[in-house]
Amino acid sequence: MSNIENQQNQENLAEVIGVRFKEVGKIYYFDPDQIPFTLGQKVIVETVRGVECGEVAMANRRITDSELVKPLKKVMRPATEEDLKQVEQNHQKEKHAFTVCAKKIEEHKLDMKLVDVEYTFDNNKILFYFTADGRVDFRELVKDLASVFRTRIELRQIGVRDEAKMLGGIGICGRPFCCSSFLGEFQPVSIKMAKEQNLSLNPTKISGICGRLMCCLKYEQDAYESLLRMTPKVGALVSTPEGRGTVQESNLLTGVLKVVLDKNPDVPKNFTRDQVRAVREHQNRPANHASGAAANSDKES
């Protein structure tokens, strides 16, 4: 029976490779067509944008059908020397196209900022990425660009986070942007995360160069949530080796709590989270209070 199950599991697995089209971008699955590929190898594949040259970011492996987005397209071929020369020529064309488009935007007096230009591998389309505060009527600009380049033109409006990812730079921490270094996709970031991490809510302190909340708030959040679950909150009643008290300050990363002891409230003391234990309020009630309540109940009856 186990052999049959193993055979069925094998039938439900598909061999794929992961291909990335930008240095730090999303990974897409393709069928390697039984050809072994290595990490970093260049391949030619067909995408919704047309024929593209990408880099293998995940070597051959088998995954379940549920992890796939069908239809799974096959790799057209490993990239040849001619293909790589074509990619380099496209990069040179992109620089020229950027200059031309920037001039055309100025001529049309459009309120938009050109960020980047991409040629598809087969030169069937040129994509112009731009930012703008609102909607922009760029129909005349598209016609103008099409008459110059004699190919399909696509203008795509992007957000400020995408702009930062494309252009790169140095963050307020002194390191290269996370988004352009290793974050493949953007994740939602909320002000609640900054509060839970005890950060200053000053926008200049928790915002990146793009003006949005820093991406690092998100990928550190899981660690903070775990620490929050095991650390008493500020104001919580706790039991310590020196008696009961109330948490006055809490440092999640170091695990050090400043506690105001009931027996000596003038001198707060520091304890680690392993030394304290949260105490429920009803446990703090005097025992004679409970017995007195029972006695009153007997009298009434």
PDB file of C-alpha atoms in Angstrom:
ATOM      1  CA  MET A   1       0.000   0.000   0.000  1.00  0.00           C
ATOM      2  CA  SER A   2       2.854   2.373   0.791  1.00  0.00           C
ATOM      3  CA  ASN A   3       4.342   1.761  -2.674  1.00  0.00           C
ATOM      4  CA  ILE A   4       1.041   2.698  -4.296  1.00  0.00           C
ATOM      5  CA  GLU A   5       0.833   5.876  -2.207  1.00  0.00           C
ATOM      6  CA  ASN A   6       4.413   6.784  -3.103  1.00  0.00           C
ATOM      7  CA  GLN A   7       3.652   6.235  -6.779  1.00  0.00           C
ATOM      8  CA  GLN A   8       0.570   8.475  -6.554  1.00  0.00           C
ATOM      9  CA  ASN A   9       2.576  11.162  -4.765  1.00  0.00           C
ATOM     10  CA  GLN A  10       5.231  11.014  -7.495  1.00  0.00           C
ATOM     11  CA  GLU A  11       2.542  11.445 -10.144  1.00  0.00           C
ATOM     12  CA  ASN A  12       1.252  14.582  -8.373  1.00  0.00           C
ATOM     13  CA  LEU A  13       4.716  16.165  -8.328  1.00  0.00           C
ATOM     14  CA  ALA A  14       5.966  18.364 -11.144  1.00  0.00           C
ATOM     15  CA  GLU A  15       9.595  19.162 -11.919  1.00  0.00           C
ATOM     16  CA  VAL A  16      10.260  22.909 -12.065  1.00  0.00           C
ATOM     17  CA  ILE A  17      12.982  25.509 -11.927  1.00  0.00           C
ATOM     18  CA  GLY A  18      12.656  28.999 -10.451  1.00  0.00           C
ATOM     19  CA  VAL A  19      13.524  31.919 -12.713  1.00  0.00           C
ATOM     20  CA  ARG A  20      14.064  35.525 -11.676  1.00  0.00           C
ATOM     21  CA  PHE A  21      14.085  38.429 -14.151  1.00  0.00           C
ATOM     22  CA  LYS A  22      15.485  41.087 -11.847  1.00  0.00           C
ATOM     23  CA  GLU A  23      18.364  40.937  -9.399  1.00  0.00           C
ATOM     24  CA  VAL A  24      15.979  41.005  -6.437  1.00  0.00           C
ATOM     25  CA  GLY A  25      12.607  40.050  -7.849  1.00  0.00           C
ATOM     26  CA  LYS A  26       9.846  37.501  -7.663  1.00  0.00           C
ATOM     27  CA  ILE A  27      10.677  33.921  -8.641  1.00  0.00           C
ATOM     28  CA  TYR A  28       8.522  32.284 -11.321  1.00  0.00           C
ATOM     29  CA  TYR A  29       8.240  28.546 -11.996  1.00  0.00           C
ATOM     30  CA  PHE A  30       8.974  27.022 -15.402  1.00  0.00           C
ATOM     31  CA  ASP A  31       9.094  23.478 -16.737  1.00  0.00           C
ATOM     32  CA  PRO A  32      12.779  22.573 -17.379  1.00  0.00           C
ATOM     33  CA  ASP A  33      11.716  19.972 -19.950  1.00  0.00           C
ATOM     34  CA  GLN A  34      14.000  17.367 -18.292  1.00  0.00           C
ATOM     35  CA  ILE A  35      17.075  19.586 -18.753  1.00  0.00           C
ATOM     36  CA  PRO A  36      19.227  20.044 -15.605  1.00  0.00           C
ATOM     37  CA  PHE A  37      19.905  23.701 -14.777  1.00  0.00           C
ATOM     38  CA  THR A  38      22.255  25.252 -12.235  1.00  0.00           C
ATOM     39  CA  LEU A  39      21.868  28.328 -10.048  1.00  0.00           C
ATOM     40  CA  GLY A  40      22.814  31.535 -11.840  1.00  0.00           C
ATOM     41  CA  GLN A  41      22.433  30.030 -15.298  1.00  0.00           C
ATOM     42  CA  LYS A  42      20.710  32.238 -17.876  1.00  0.00           C
ATOM     43  CA  VAL A  43      17.651  30.858 -19.678  1.00  0.00           C
ATOM     44  CA  ILE A  44      15.238  32.037 -22.359  1.00  0.00           C
ATOM     45  CA  VAL A  45      11.563  31.679 -21.443  1.00  0.00           C
ATOM     46  CA  GLU A  46       8.186  32.890 -22.656  1.00  0.00           C
ATOM     47  CA  THR A  47       6.207  35.130 -20.287  1.00  0.00           C
ATOM     48  CA  VAL A  48       3.038  37.205 -20.486  1.00  0.00           C
ATOM     49  CA  ARG A  49       5.248  40.120 -21.569  1.00  0.00           C
ATOM     50  CA  GLY A  50       6.859  38.113 -24.348  1.00  0.00           C
ATOM     51  CA  VAL A  51      10.151  36.262 -24.671  1.00  0.00           C
ATOM     52  CA  GLU A  52      12.481  37.104 -21.782  1.00  0.00           C
ATOM     53  CA  CYS A  53      15.964  36.219 -20.569  1.00  0.00           C
ATOM     54  CA  GLY A  54      16.040  35.290 -16.877  1.00  0.00           C
ATOM     55  CA  GLU A  55      18.367  33.803 -14.300  1.00  0.00           C
ATOM     56  CA  VAL A  56      17.864  30.465 -12.573  1.00  0.00           C
ATOM     57  CA  ALA A  57      17.275  31.263  -8.886  1.00  0.00           C
ATOM     58  CA  MET A  58      16.116  27.756  -7.957  1.00  0.00           C
ATOM     59  CA  ALA A  59      17.589  24.629  -9.550  1.00  0.00           C
ATOM     60  CA  ASN A  60      15.538  21.615 -10.650  1.00  0.00           C
ATOM     61  CA  ARG A  61      13.195  20.308  -7.980  1.00  0.00           C
ATOM     62  CA  ARG A  62       9.840  18.588  -7.714  1.00  0.00           C
ATOM     63  CA  ILE A  63       6.865  20.348  -6.142  1.00  0.00           C
ATOM     64  CA  THR A  64       3.178  19.528  -5.727  1.00  0.00           C
ATOM     65  CA  ASP A  65       0.538  20.651  -8.207  1.00  0.00           C
ATOM     66  CA  SER A  66      -1.055  22.842  -5.539  1.00  0.00           C
ATOM     67  CA  GLU A  67       2.065  25.052  -5.499  1.00  0.00           C
ATOM     68  CA  LEU A  68       1.887  25.707  -9.242  1.00  0.00           C
ATOM     69  CA  VAL A  69       0.152  28.416 -11.229  1.00  0.00           C
ATOM     70  CA  LYS A  70      -0.980  26.686 -14.397  1.00  0.00           C
ATOM     71  CA  PRO A  71      -0.348  26.502 -17.269  1.00  0.00           C
ATOM     72  CA  LEU A  72       3.339  25.822 -16.548  1.00  0.00           C
ATOM     73  CA  LYS A  73       5.368  26.981 -19.540  1.00  0.00           C
ATOM     74  CA  LYS A  74       8.516  25.195 -20.668  1.00  0.00           C
ATOM     75  CA  VAL A  75      11.958  26.749 -20.819  1.00  0.00           C
ATOM     76  CA  MET A  76      12.658  27.594 -24.450  1.00  0.00           C
ATOM     77  CA  ARG A  77      16.427  27.040 -24.177  1.00  0.00           C
ATOM     78  CA  PRO A  78      19.520  27.790 -22.118  1.00  0.00           C
ATOM     79  CA  ALA A  79      20.816  31.241 -23.054  1.00  0.00           C
ATOM     80  CA  THR A  80      23.579  31.249 -25.663  1.00  0.00           C
ATOM     81  CA  GLU A  81      26.417  33.730 -26.165  1.00  0.00           C
ATOM     82  CA  GLU A  82      24.320  35.435 -28.827  1.00  0.00           C
ATOM     83  CA  ASP A  83      21.427  35.721 -26.384  1.00  0.00           C
ATOM     84  CA  LEU A  84      23.652  37.345 -23.760  1.00  0.00           C
ATOM     85  CA  LYS A  85      24.951  39.817 -26.363  1.00  0.00           C
ATOM     86  CA  GLN A  86      21.332  40.657 -27.189  1.00  0.00           C
ATOM     87  CA  VAL A  87      20.625  41.340 -23.504  1.00  0.00           C
ATOM     88  CA  GLU A  88      23.613  43.702 -23.305  1.00  0.00           C
ATOM     89  CA  GLN A  89      22.507  45.506 -26.474  1.00  0.00           C
ATOM     90  CA  ASN A  90      19.039  45.912 -24.942  1.00  0.00           C
ATOM     91  CA  HIS A  91      20.578  47.566 -21.875  1.00  0.00           C
ATOM     92  CA  GLN A  92      22.286  50.102 -24.126  1.00  0.00           C
ATOM     93  CA  LYS A  93      19.008  50.752 -25.952  1.00  0.00           C
ATOM     94  CA  GLU A  94      17.252  51.306 -22.608  1.00  0.00           C
ATOM     95  CA  LYS A  95      19.618  54.170 -21.765  1.00  0.00           C
ATOM     96  CA  HIS A  96      18.840  55.852 -25.094  1.00  0.00           C
ATOM     97  CA  ALA A  97      15.098  55.243 -24.676  1.00  0.00           C
ATOM     98  CA  PHE A  98      15.185  56.784 -21.189  1.00  0.00           C
ATOM     99  CA  THR A  99      16.730  60.000 -22.543  1.00  0.00           C
ATOM    100  CA  VAL A 100      14.240  60.206 -25.403  1.00  0.00           C
ATOM    101  CA  CYS A 101      11.221  59.583 -23.161  1.00  0.00           C
ATOM    102  CA  ALA A 102      12.363  62.143 -20.576  1.00  0.00           C
ATOM    103  CA  LYS A 103      12.549  64.804 -23.317  1.00  0.00           C
ATOM    104  CA  LYS A 104       9.129  63.830 -24.664  1.00  0.00           C
ATOM    105  CA  ILE A 105       7.600  64.094 -21.170  1.00  0.00           C
ATOM    106  CA  GLU A 106       9.010  67.590 -20.881  1.00  0.00           C
ATOM    107  CA  GLU A 107       7.699  68.542 -24.327  1.00  0.00           C
ATOM    108  CA  HIS A 108       4.207  67.312 -23.452  1.00  0.00           C
ATOM    109  CA  LYS A 109       4.423  69.069 -20.053  1.00  0.00           C
ATOM    110  CA  LEU A 110       3.241  65.985 -18.187  1.00  0.00           C
ATOM    111  CA  ASP A 111       3.389  65.882 -14.397  1.00  0.00           C
ATOM    112  CA  MET A 112       5.195  62.538 -14.143  1.00  0.00           C
ATOM    113  CA  LYS A 113       8.654  61.267 -13.226  1.00  0.00           C
ATOM    114  CA  LEU A 114      10.328  58.648 -15.406  1.00  0.00           C
ATOM    115  CA  VAL A 115      11.974  55.959 -13.242  1.00  0.00           C
ATOM    116  CA  ASP A 116      13.169  53.140 -15.491  1.00  0.00           C
ATOM    117  CA  VAL A 117      12.956  51.631 -18.973  1.00  0.00           C
ATOM    118  CA  GLU A 118      12.933  47.965 -19.984  1.00  0.00           C
ATOM    119  CA  TYR A 119      13.192  46.290 -23.369  1.00  0.00           C
ATOM    120  CA  THR A 120      11.762  42.808 -23.675  1.00  0.00           C
ATOM    121  CA  PHE A 121      14.348  40.303 -24.902  1.00  0.00           C
ATOM    122  CA  ASP A 122      12.805  40.077 -28.369  1.00  0.00           C
ATOM    123  CA  ASN A 123      12.386  43.877 -28.637  1.00  0.00           C
ATOM    124  CA  ASN A 124       8.645  43.493 -29.223  1.00  0.00           C
ATOM    125  CA  LYS A 125       7.829  45.882 -26.391  1.00  0.00           C
ATOM    126  CA  ILE A 126       9.382  48.731 -24.425  1.00  0.00           C
ATOM    127  CA  LEU A 127       8.132  49.366 -20.896  1.00  0.00           C
ATOM    128  CA  PHE A 128       8.461  52.822 -19.325  1.00  0.00           C
ATOM    129  CA  TYR A 129       7.998  52.965 -15.539  1.00  0.00           C
ATOM    130  CA  PHE A 130       6.995  56.274 -13.971  1.00  0.00           C
ATOM    131  CA  THR A 131       5.630  57.802 -10.789  1.00  0.00           C
ATOM    132  CA  ALA A 132       2.987  60.518 -10.505  1.00  0.00           C
ATOM    133  CA  ASP A 133       0.774  61.987  -7.804  1.00  0.00           C
ATOM    134  CA  GLY A 134      -2.417  61.224  -9.696  1.00  0.00           C
ATOM    135  CA  ARG A 135      -3.731  59.934 -13.012  1.00  0.00           C
ATOM    136  CA  VAL A 136      -1.851  61.075 -16.098  1.00  0.00           C
ATOM    137  CA  ASP A 137      -3.246  61.255 -19.625  1.00  0.00           C
ATOM    138  CA  PHE A 138      -0.258  59.958 -21.563  1.00  0.00           C
ATOM    139  CA  ARG A 139      -2.022  58.872 -24.756  1.00  0.00           C
ATOM    140  CA  GLU A 140      -0.262  61.445 -26.923  1.00  0.00           C
ATOM    141  CA  LEU A 141       3.060  60.533 -25.337  1.00  0.00           C
ATOM    142  CA  VAL A 142       2.536  56.866 -26.237  1.00  0.00           C
ATOM    143  CA  LYS A 143       1.826  57.783 -29.863  1.00  0.00           C
ATOM    144  CA  ASP A 144       4.930  59.950 -29.946  1.00  0.00           C
ATOM    145  CA  LEU A 145       7.142  57.201 -28.520  1.00  0.00           C
ATOM    146  CA  ALA A 146       5.674  54.583 -30.869  1.00  0.00           C
ATOM    147  CA  SER A 147       6.539  56.767 -33.871  1.00  0.00           C
ATOM    148  CA  VAL A 148      10.135  57.031 -32.648  1.00  0.00           C
ATOM    149  CA  PHE A 149      10.821  53.406 -31.646  1.00  0.00           C
ATOM    150  CA  ARG A 150       8.482  51.608 -34.071  1.00  0.00           C
ATOM    151  CA  THR A 151       7.435  48.963 -31.538  1.00  0.00           C
ATOM    152  CA  ARG A 152       4.828  48.399 -28.837  1.00  0.00           C
ATOM    153  CA  ILE A 153       4.960  50.934 -26.024  1.00  0.00           C
ATOM    154  CA  GLU A 154       3.679  50.414 -22.494  1.00  0.00           C
ATOM    155  CA  LEU A 155       3.703  53.092 -19.791  1.00  0.00           C
ATOM    156  CA  ARG A 156       3.288  51.677 -16.317  1.00  0.00           C
ATOM    157  CA  GLN A 157       2.645  53.828 -13.236  1.00  0.00           C
ATOM    158  CA  ILE A 158       4.339  52.510 -10.088  1.00  0.00           C
ATOM    159  CA  GLY A 159       4.347  53.474  -6.411  1.00  0.00           C
ATOM    160  CA  VAL A 160       7.133  55.079  -4.421  1.00  0.00           C
ATOM    161  CA  ARG A 161       8.135  51.734  -2.860  1.00  0.00           C
ATOM    162  CA  ASP A 162       8.612  50.215  -6.313  1.00  0.00           C
ATOM    163  CA  GLU A 163      10.641  53.271  -7.308  1.00  0.00           C
ATOM    164  CA  ALA A 164      12.965  52.782  -4.344  1.00  0.00           C
ATOM    165  CA  LYS A 165      13.333  49.081  -5.183  1.00  0.00           C
ATOM    166  CA  MET A 166      14.253  49.852  -8.792  1.00  0.00           C
ATOM    167  CA  LEU A 167      16.689  52.673  -8.107  1.00  0.00           C
ATOM    168  CA  GLY A 168      18.244  51.362  -4.889  1.00  0.00           C
ATOM    169  CA  GLY A 169      20.128  53.510  -2.382  1.00  0.00           C
ATOM    170  CA  ILE A 170      21.270  53.740   1.222  1.00  0.00           C
ATOM    171  CA  GLY A 171      18.711  53.618   4.038  1.00  0.00           C
ATOM    172  CA  ILE A 172      18.716  55.621   7.266  1.00  0.00           C
ATOM    173  CA  CYS A 173      20.423  52.630   8.924  1.00  0.00           C
ATOM    174  CA  GLY A 174      23.445  53.120   6.668  1.00  0.00           C
ATOM    175  CA  ARG A 175      22.882  49.899   4.713  1.00  0.00           C
ATOM    176  CA  PRO A 176      21.541  49.374   1.165  1.00  0.00           C
ATOM    177  CA  PHE A 177      17.743  49.320   0.869  1.00  0.00           C
ATOM    178  CA  CYS A 178      16.239  46.006   2.007  1.00  0.00           C
ATOM    179  CA  CYS A 179      13.844  46.049  -0.950  1.00  0.00           C
ATOM    180  CA  SER A 180      16.665  46.292  -3.495  1.00  0.00           C
ATOM    181  CA  SER A 181      18.992  43.924  -1.607  1.00  0.00           C
ATOM    182  CA  PHE A 182      17.055  40.809  -0.656  1.00  0.00           C
ATOM    183  CA  LEU A 183      13.281  41.360  -0.285  1.00  0.00           C
ATOM    184  CA  GLY A 184      11.618  39.672  -3.237  1.00  0.00           C
ATOM    185  CA  GLU A 185       8.131  41.053  -2.612  1.00  0.00           C
ATOM    186  CA  PHE A 186       6.669  43.866  -0.533  1.00  0.00           C
ATOM    187  CA  GLN A 187       4.649  42.929   2.555  1.00  0.00           C
ATOM    188  CA  PRO A 188       1.988  45.093   4.264  1.00  0.00           C
ATOM    189  CA  VAL A 189       3.463  47.224   7.079  1.00  0.00           C
ATOM    190  CA  SER A 190       1.311  48.936   9.739  1.00  0.00           C
ATOM    191  CA  ILE A 191       1.862  51.523  12.470  1.00  0.00           C
ATOM    192  CA  LYS A 192       0.753  48.835  14.969  1.00  0.00           C
ATOM    193  CA  MET A 193       4.043  47.051  14.331  1.00  0.00           C
ATOM    194  CA  ALA A 194       6.007  50.145  15.345  1.00  0.00           C
ATOM    195  CA  LYS A 195       3.969  50.409  18.555  1.00  0.00           C
ATOM    196  CA  GLU A 196       4.529  46.761  19.471  1.00  0.00           C
ATOM    197  CA  GLN A 197       8.262  47.162  18.876  1.00  0.00           C
ATOM    198  CA  ASN A 198       8.374  50.181  21.220  1.00  0.00           C
ATOM    199  CA  LEU A 199       9.652  52.474  18.472  1.00  0.00           C
ATOM    200  CA  SER A 200       9.244  56.221  18.302  1.00  0.00           C
ATOM    201  CA  LEU A 201       6.142  57.078  16.303  1.00  0.00           C
ATOM    202  CA  ASN A 202       7.930  60.050  14.762  1.00  0.00           C
ATOM    203  CA  PRO A 203       7.439  59.529  10.987  1.00  0.00           C
ATOM    204  CA  THR A 204      11.041  60.501  10.243  1.00  0.00           C
ATOM    205  CA  LYS A 205      12.283  57.713  12.530  1.00  0.00           C
ATOM    206  CA  ILE A 206      10.156  54.830  11.209  1.00  0.00           C
ATOM    207  CA  SER A 207       9.861  55.762   7.517  1.00  0.00           C
ATOM    208  CA  GLY A 208      12.221  54.800   4.730  1.00  0.00           C
ATOM    209  CA  ILE A 209      13.575  57.022   1.977  1.00  0.00           C
ATOM    210  CA  CYS A 210      10.435  56.242  -0.021  1.00  0.00           C
ATOM    211  CA  GLY A 211       8.329  57.937   2.665  1.00  0.00           C
ATOM    212  CA  ARG A 212       6.515  54.727   3.617  1.00  0.00           C
ATOM    213  CA  LEU A 213       6.933  52.695   6.818  1.00  0.00           C
ATOM    214  CA  MET A 214      10.221  50.783   6.791  1.00  0.00           C
ATOM    215  CA  CYS A 215      10.060  47.238   5.416  1.00  0.00           C
ATOM    216  CA  CYS A 216      12.177  45.949   8.322  1.00  0.00           C
ATOM    217  CA  LEU A 217       9.234  46.525  10.669  1.00  0.00           C
ATOM    218  CA  LYS A 218       7.530  43.601   8.971  1.00  0.00           C
ATOM    219  CA  TYR A 219      10.217  40.957   8.902  1.00  0.00           C
ATOM    220  CA  GLU A 220      11.163  41.627  12.530  1.00  0.00           C
ATOM    221  CA  GLN A 221       7.514  41.515  13.634  1.00  0.00           C
ATOM    222  CA  ASP A 222       7.347  37.728  14.135  1.00  0.00           C
ATOM    223  CA  ALA A 223      10.228  37.873  16.615  1.00  0.00           C
ATOM    224  CA  TYR A 224       8.581  40.707  18.551  1.00  0.00           C
ATOM    225  CA  GLU A 225       5.226  38.901  18.636  1.00  0.00           C
ATOM    226  CA  SER A 226       6.953  35.843  20.076  1.00  0.00           C
ATOM    227  CA  LEU A 227       8.694  37.963  22.727  1.00  0.00           C
ATOM    228  CA  LEU A 228       5.437  39.753  23.567  1.00  0.00           C
ATOM    229  CA  ARG A 229       3.736  36.448  24.297  1.00  0.00           C
ATOM    230  CA  MET A 230       6.367  35.477  26.870  1.00  0.00           C
ATOM    231  CA  THR A 231       6.989  38.918  28.428  1.00  0.00           C
ATOM    232  CA  PRO A 232       4.648  40.555  30.994  1.00  0.00           C
ATOM    233  CA  LYS A 233       3.252  43.881  29.789  1.00  0.00           C
ATOM    234  CA  VAL A 234       3.910  47.244  31.404  1.00  0.00           C
ATOM    235  CA  GLY A 235       1.489  47.608  34.327  1.00  0.00           C
ATOM    236  CA  ALA A 236       1.180  43.843  34.839  1.00  0.00           C
ATOM    237  CA  LEU A 237       1.268  42.395  38.357  1.00  0.00           C
ATOM    238  CA  VAL A 238       4.177  39.960  38.662  1.00  0.00           C
ATOM    239  CA  SER A 239       5.846  37.721  41.201  1.00  0.00           C
ATOM    240  CA  THR A 240       9.640  38.109  41.549  1.00  0.00           C
ATOM    241  CA  PRO A 241      12.320  36.481  43.732  1.00  0.00           C
ATOM    242  CA  GLU A 242      11.989  39.540  46.009  1.00  0.00           C
ATOM    243  CA  GLY A 243       8.218  39.627  46.191  1.00  0.00           C
ATOM    244  CA  ARG A 244       5.319  40.927  44.165  1.00  0.00           C
ATOM    245  CA  GLY A 245       5.375  44.104  42.161  1.00  0.00           C
ATOM    246  CA  THR A 246       4.225  45.946  39.047  1.00  0.00           C
ATOM    247  CA  VAL A 247       6.109  46.127  35.730  1.00  0.00           C
ATOM    248  CA  GLN A 248       7.193  49.709  35.104  1.00  0.00           C
ATOM    249  CA  GLU A 249       9.369  49.226  31.999  1.00  0.00           C
ATOM    250  CA  SER A 250       9.996  46.362  29.608  1.00  0.00           C
ATOM    251  CA  ASN A 251      12.803  45.753  27.084  1.00  0.00           C
ATOM    252  CA  LEU A 252      11.675  42.990  24.755  1.00  0.00           C
ATOM    253  CA  LEU A 253      15.060  42.371  23.139  1.00  0.00           C
ATOM    254  CA  THR A 254      17.148  42.144  26.315  1.00  0.00           C
ATOM    255  CA  GLY A 255      14.337  40.592  28.335  1.00  0.00           C
ATOM    256  CA  VAL A 256      14.978  42.960  31.246  1.00  0.00           C
ATOM    257  CA  LEU A 257      11.977  44.259  33.225  1.00  0.00           C
ATOM    258  CA  LYS A 258      11.976  47.144  35.678  1.00  0.00           C
ATOM    259  CA  VAL A 259       9.611  46.231  38.511  1.00  0.00           C
ATOM    260  CA  VAL A 260       8.229  48.421  41.296  1.00  0.00           C
ATOM    261  CA  LEU A 261       8.048  46.107  44.318  1.00  0.00           C
ATOM    262  CA  ASP A 262       5.050  46.381  46.660  1.00  0.00           C
ATOM    263  CA  LYS A 263       7.266  46.255  49.746  1.00  0.00           C
ATOM    264  CA  ASN A 264       9.727  48.901  48.487  1.00  0.00           C
ATOM    265  CA  PRO A 265       8.066  51.062  45.787  1.00  0.00           C
ATOM    266  CA  ASP A 266      10.656  53.854  45.967  1.00  0.00           C
ATOM    267  CA  VAL A 267      13.486  51.778  44.455  1.00  0.00           C
ATOM    268  CA  PRO A 268      12.486  49.868  41.265  1.00  0.00           C
ATOM    269  CA  LYS A 269      14.543  46.758  40.568  1.00  0.00           C
ATOM    270  CA  ASN A 270      15.525  44.986  37.352  1.00  0.00           C
ATOM    271  CA  PHE A 271      14.705  41.338  36.674  1.00  0.00           C
ATOM    272  CA  THR A 272      14.927  39.141  33.587  1.00  0.00           C
ATOM    273  CA  ARG A 273      11.744  37.743  32.096  1.00  0.00           C
ATOM    274  CA  ASP A 274      12.766  34.275  33.338  1.00  0.00           C
ATOM    275  CA  GLN A 275      12.793  35.549  36.929  1.00  0.00           C
ATOM    276  CA  VAL A 276       9.244  36.908  36.948  1.00  0.00           C
ATOM    277  CA  ARG A 277       5.828  35.334  36.632  1.00  0.00           C
ATOM    278  CA  ALA A 278       2.563  37.096  35.837  1.00  0.00           C
ATOM    279  CA  VAL A 279       0.042  37.019  38.704  1.00  0.00           C
ATOM    280  CA  ARG A 280      -3.706  37.229  38.200  1.00  0.00           C
ATOM    281  CA  GLU A 281      -5.473  39.950  40.127  1.00  0.00           C
ATOM    282  CA  HIS A 282      -7.902  37.663  41.963  1.00  0.00           C
ATOM    283  CA  GLN A 283      -4.917  35.756  43.359  1.00  0.00           C
ATOM    284  CA  ASN A 284      -3.808  38.950  45.083  1.00  0.00           C
ATOM    285  CA  ARG A 285      -6.932  39.251  47.234  1.00  0.00           C
ATOM    286  CA  PRO A 286      -6.412  38.637  50.992  1.00  0.00           C
ATOM    287  CA  ALA A 287      -7.625  35.257  52.243  1.00  0.00           C
ATOM    288  CA  ASN A 288      -9.653  36.826  55.100  1.00  0.00           C
ATOM    289  CA  HIS A 289     -11.670  38.747  52.506  1.00  0.00           C
ATOM    290  CA  ALA A 290     -12.959  35.495  51.051  1.00  0.00           C
ATOM    291  CA  SER A 291     -13.759  33.997  54.481  1.00  0.00           C
ATOM    292  CA  GLY A 292     -15.505  37.191  55.548  1.00  0.00           C
ATOM    293  CA  ALA A 293     -17.682  37.079  52.483  1.00  0.00           C
ATOM    294  CA  ALA A 294     -18.649  33.499  53.299  1.00  0.00           C
ATOM    295  CA  ALA A 295     -19.541  34.451  56.912  1.00  0.00           C
ATOM    296  CA  ASN A 296     -21.780  37.296  55.721  1.00  0.00           C
ATOM    297  CA  SER A 297     -23.514  34.897  53.396  1.00  0.00           C
ATOM    298  CA  ASP A 298     -24.255  32.520  56.306  1.00  0.00           C
ATOM    299  CA  LYS A 299     -25.741  35.335  58.399  1.00  0.00           C
ATOM    300  CA  GLU A 300     -28.058  36.408  55.593  1.00  0.00           C
ATOM    301  CA  SER A 301     -29.363  32.874  55.196  1.00  0.00           C
TER     302      SER A 301
END
